[in-house]
Tab-separated table of C-alpha atoms in Angstrom:
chain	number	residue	atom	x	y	z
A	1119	UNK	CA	0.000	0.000	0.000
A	1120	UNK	CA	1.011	3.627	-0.536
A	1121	UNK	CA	1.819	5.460	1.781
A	1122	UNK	CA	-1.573	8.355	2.340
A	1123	UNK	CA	-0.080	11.752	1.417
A	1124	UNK	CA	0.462	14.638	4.139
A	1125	UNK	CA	-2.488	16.884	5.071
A	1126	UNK	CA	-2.016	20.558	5.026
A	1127	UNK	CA	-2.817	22.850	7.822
A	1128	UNK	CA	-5.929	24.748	7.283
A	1129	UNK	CA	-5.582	28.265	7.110
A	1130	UNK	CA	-8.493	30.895	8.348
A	1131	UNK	CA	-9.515	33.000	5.975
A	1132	UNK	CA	-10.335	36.449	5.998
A	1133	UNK	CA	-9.135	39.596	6.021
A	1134	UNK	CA	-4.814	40.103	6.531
A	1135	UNK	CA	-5.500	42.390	8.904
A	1136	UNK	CA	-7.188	40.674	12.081
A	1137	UNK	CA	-10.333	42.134	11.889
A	1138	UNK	CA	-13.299	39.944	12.048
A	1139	UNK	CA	-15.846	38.419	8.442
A	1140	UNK	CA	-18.387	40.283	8.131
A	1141	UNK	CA	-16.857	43.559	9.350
A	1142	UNK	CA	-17.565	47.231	7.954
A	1143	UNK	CA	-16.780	50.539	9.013
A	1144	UNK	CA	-19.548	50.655	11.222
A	1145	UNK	CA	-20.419	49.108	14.623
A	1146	UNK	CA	-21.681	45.846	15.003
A	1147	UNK	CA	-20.198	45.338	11.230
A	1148	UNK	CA	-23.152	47.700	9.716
A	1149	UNK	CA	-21.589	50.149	7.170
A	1150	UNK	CA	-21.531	53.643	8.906
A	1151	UNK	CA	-24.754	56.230	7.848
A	1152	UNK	CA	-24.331	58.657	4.796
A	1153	UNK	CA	-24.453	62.096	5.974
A	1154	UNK	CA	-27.778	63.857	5.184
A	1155	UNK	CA	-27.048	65.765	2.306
A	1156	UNK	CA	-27.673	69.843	2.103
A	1157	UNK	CA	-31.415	71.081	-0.155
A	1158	UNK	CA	-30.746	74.809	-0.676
A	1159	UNK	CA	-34.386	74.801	-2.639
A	1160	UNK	CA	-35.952	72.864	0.293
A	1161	UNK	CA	-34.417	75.143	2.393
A	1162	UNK	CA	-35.366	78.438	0.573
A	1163	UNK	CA	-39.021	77.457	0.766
A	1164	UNK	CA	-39.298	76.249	4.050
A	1165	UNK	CA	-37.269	79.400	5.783
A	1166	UNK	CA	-39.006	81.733	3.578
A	1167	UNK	CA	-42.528	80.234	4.010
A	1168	UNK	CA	-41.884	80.284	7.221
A	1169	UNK	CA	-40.683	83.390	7.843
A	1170	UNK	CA	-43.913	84.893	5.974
A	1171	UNK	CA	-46.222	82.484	8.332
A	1172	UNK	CA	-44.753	84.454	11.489
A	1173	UNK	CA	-45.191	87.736	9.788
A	1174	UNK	CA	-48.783	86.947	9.101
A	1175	UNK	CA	-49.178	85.247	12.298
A	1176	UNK	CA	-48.001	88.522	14.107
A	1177	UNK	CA	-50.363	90.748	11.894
A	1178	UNK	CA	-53.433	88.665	12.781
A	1179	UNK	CA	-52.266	88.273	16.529
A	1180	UNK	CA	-51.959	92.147	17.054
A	1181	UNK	CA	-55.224	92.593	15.052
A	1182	UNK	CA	-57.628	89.883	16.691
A	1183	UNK	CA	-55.551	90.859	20.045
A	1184	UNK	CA	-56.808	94.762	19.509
A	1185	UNK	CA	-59.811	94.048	18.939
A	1186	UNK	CA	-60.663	91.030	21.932
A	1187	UNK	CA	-59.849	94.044	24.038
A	1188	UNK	CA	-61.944	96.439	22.802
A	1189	UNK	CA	-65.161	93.699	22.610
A	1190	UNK	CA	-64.257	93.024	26.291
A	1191	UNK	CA	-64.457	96.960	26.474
A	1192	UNK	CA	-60.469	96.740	27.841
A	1193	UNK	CA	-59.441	99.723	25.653
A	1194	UNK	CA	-61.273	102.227	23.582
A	1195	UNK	CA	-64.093	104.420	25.276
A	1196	UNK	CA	-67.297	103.187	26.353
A	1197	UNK	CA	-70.741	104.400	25.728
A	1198	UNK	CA	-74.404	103.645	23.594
A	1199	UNK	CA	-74.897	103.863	19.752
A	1200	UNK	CA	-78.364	104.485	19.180
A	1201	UNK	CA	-79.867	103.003	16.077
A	1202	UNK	CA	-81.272	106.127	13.446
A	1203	UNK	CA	-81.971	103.229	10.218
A	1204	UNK	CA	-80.305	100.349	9.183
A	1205	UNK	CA	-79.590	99.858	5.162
A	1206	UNK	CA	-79.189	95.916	3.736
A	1207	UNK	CA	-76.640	94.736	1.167
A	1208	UNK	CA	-76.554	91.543	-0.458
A	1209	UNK	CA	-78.863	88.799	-0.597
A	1210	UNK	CA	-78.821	85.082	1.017
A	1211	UNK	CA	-75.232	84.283	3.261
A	1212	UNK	CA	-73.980	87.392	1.849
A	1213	UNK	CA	-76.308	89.902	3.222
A	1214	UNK	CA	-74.959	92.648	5.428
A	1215	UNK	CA	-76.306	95.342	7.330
A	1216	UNK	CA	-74.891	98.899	8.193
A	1217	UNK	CA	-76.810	101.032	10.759
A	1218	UNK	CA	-76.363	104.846	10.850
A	1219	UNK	CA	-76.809	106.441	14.085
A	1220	UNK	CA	-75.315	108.504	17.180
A	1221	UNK	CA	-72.776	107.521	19.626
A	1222	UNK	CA	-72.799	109.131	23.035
A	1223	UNK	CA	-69.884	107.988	25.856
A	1224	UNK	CA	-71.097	107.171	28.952
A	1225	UNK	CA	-70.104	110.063	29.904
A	1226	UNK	CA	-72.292	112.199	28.257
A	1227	UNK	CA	-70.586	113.368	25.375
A	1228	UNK	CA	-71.843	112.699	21.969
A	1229	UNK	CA	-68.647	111.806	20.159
A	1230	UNK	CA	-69.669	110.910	17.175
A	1231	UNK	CA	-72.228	109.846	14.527
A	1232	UNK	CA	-71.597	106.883	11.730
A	1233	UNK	CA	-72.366	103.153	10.685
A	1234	UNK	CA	-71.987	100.349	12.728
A	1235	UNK	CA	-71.886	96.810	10.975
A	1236	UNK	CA	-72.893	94.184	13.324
A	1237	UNK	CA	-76.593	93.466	12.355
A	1238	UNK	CA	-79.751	93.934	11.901
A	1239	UNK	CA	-81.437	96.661	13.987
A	1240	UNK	CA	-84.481	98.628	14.579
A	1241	UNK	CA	-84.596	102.385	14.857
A	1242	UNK	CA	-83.846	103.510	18.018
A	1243	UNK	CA	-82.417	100.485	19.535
A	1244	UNK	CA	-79.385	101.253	22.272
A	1245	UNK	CA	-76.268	99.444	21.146
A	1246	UNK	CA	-73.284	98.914	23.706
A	1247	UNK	CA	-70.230	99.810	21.842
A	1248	UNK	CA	-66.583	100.735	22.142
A	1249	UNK	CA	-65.283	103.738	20.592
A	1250	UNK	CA	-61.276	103.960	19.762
A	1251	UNK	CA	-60.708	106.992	16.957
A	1252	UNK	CA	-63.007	106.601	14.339
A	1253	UNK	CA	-64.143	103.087	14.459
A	1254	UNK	CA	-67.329	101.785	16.953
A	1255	UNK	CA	-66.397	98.140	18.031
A	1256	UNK	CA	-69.280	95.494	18.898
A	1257	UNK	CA	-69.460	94.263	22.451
A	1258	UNK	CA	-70.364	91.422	24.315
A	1259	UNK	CA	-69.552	87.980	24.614
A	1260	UNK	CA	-70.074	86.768	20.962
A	1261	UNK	CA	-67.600	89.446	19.432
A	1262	UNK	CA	-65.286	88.911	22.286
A	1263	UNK	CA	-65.473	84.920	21.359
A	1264	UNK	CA	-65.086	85.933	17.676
A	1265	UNK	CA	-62.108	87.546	17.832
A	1266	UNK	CA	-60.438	84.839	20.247
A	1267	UNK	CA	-61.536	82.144	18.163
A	1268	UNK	CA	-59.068	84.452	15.361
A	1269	UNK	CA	-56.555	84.488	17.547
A	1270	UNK	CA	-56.811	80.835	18.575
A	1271	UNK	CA	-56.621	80.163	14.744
A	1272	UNK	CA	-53.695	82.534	14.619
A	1273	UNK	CA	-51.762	80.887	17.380
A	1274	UNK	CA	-52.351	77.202	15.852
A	1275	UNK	CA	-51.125	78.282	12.124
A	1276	UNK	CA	-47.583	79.683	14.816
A	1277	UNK	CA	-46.859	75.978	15.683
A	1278	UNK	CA	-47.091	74.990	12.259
A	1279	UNK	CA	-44.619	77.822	11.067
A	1280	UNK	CA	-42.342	76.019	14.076
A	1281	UNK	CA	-42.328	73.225	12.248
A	1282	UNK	CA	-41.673	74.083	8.823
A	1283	UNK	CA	-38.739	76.440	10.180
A	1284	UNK	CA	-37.412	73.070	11.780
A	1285	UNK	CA	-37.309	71.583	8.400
A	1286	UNK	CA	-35.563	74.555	6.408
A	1287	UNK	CA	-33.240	74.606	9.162
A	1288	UNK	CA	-32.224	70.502	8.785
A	1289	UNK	CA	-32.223	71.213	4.909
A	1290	UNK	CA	-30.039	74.410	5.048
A	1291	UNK	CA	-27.096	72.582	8.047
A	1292	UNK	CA	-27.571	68.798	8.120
A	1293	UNK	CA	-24.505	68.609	10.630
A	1294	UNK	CA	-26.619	71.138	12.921
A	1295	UNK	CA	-29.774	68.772	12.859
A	1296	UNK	CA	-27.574	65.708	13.914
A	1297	UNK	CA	-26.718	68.033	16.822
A	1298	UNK	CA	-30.214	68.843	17.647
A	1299	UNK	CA	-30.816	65.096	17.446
A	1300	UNK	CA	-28.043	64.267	19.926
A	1301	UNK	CA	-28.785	66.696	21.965
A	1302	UNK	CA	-32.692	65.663	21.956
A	1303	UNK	CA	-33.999	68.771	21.216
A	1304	UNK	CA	-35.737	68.158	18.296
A	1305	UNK	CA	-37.860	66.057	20.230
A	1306	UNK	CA	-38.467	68.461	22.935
A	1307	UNK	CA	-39.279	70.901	20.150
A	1308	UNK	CA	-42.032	68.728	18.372
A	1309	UNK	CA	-43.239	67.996	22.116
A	1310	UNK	CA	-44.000	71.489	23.097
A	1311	UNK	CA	-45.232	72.498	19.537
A	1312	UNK	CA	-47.236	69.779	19.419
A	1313	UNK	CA	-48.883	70.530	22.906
A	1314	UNK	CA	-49.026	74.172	21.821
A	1315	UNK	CA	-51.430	73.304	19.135
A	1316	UNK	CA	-53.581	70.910	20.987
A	1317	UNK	CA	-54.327	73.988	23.009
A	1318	UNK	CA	-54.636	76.340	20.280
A	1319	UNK	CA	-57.375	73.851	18.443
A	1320	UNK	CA	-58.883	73.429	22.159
A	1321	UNK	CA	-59.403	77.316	22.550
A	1322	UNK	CA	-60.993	77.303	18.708
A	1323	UNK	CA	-63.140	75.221	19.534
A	1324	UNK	CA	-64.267	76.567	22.610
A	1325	UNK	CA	-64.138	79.592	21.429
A	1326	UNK	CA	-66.187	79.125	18.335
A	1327	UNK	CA	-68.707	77.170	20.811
A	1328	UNK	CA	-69.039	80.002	22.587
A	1329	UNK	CA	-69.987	82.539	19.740
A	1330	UNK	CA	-72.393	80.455	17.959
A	1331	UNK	CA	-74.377	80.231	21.583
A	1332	UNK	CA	-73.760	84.094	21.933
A	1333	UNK	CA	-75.130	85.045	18.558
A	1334	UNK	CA	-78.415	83.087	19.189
A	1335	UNK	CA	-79.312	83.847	22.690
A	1336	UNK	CA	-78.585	87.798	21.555
């Protein structure tokens, strides 16, 4: 018989350089992430959207604000606007009324005389109303609901500028949003923005509630 011929040793294979099959870059032998890449369009719109959302958010805010105060008679200067005629515009959902009359402060003083547009009235019907230059605001508590129901609105439409700002900032500095990210504010962000609207729909809603009722017990 022949004698059997020698065995070689077995030799591992795999990389020369120690590390271990299967191994990447990464940890655990996953390839590392790409880098989230920079959108200067994506960024454009969101930051300039954005910043035009605030601005209008601001505008409606001081506006509805104003005018919450003066239906709550907060600001202007109080008094009666008594009903002379009342003149209709429109037909159906679109109809409008303007009343011409006489203003008179409570203190006395006949300030003024114009048109007030909040309704239908009959001649010589006493109208609470707040005076600030020459504009009469309605009051009561269905203006006053009105106008925070605007406001309300105004706030919600805030937390959703927050959001899109969030966005064109991640677009315009990916390295910045991995920051955010390890530094968990981006979630702390969403939270609060996210519990800021809640509360801005809940006060809408109220709100609106609140001015329906108004405008049919009045």
């Amino acid at each position: 018989m022949s004698a059997a011929a020698p065995r070689r040793p077995r030799t591992k294979s795999g990389p020369k350089d120690g590390s271990k099959a299967g191994s990447g870059p990464g940890r655990h032998g996953r390839p590392h992430a790409q880098p989230p890449r920079r959108s200067p369009a994506l960024a454009a719109i969101c930051l300039v959207g954005a910043a035009l959302m605030f601005c209008g958010c601001a505008a409606v805010g001081w506006w509805a604000g104003g005018n919450v105060a003066y239906a709550s008679r907060l600001a202007g200067t109080p008094g009666t606007f008594t009903v002379r005629t009342c003149v209709s515009s429109g037909q159906g959902r679109n109809e409008s009324y303007s009343c011409v009359g006489s203003f008179r402060a409570d203190d006395g003083r006949v300030l003024r005389t114009g048109p007030l547009g909040n309704g239908e009235h009959d001649p010589g019907d006493r109208i609470p109303v707040q005076v600030s230059g020459s504009d009469l605001h309605s009051v009561g508590v269905a203006p006053a609901a009105g106008w925070c129901f605007v406001l309300a609105f105004a706030l919600g439409v805030l937390t959703s500028a927050v959001q899109v700002l969030v966005v064109g900032v991640e677009a315009a500095s990916p390295a910045l949003a991995v920051r955010l990210r390890r530094s968990h504010w981006r979630p702390r962000i969403r939270s609060a923005v996210s519990l800021l609207g809640k509360g801005a729909g809940g006060a809408a809603g109220a709100a609106a509630v609140v001015f329906v009722v108004g405008k049919i017990v009045s």
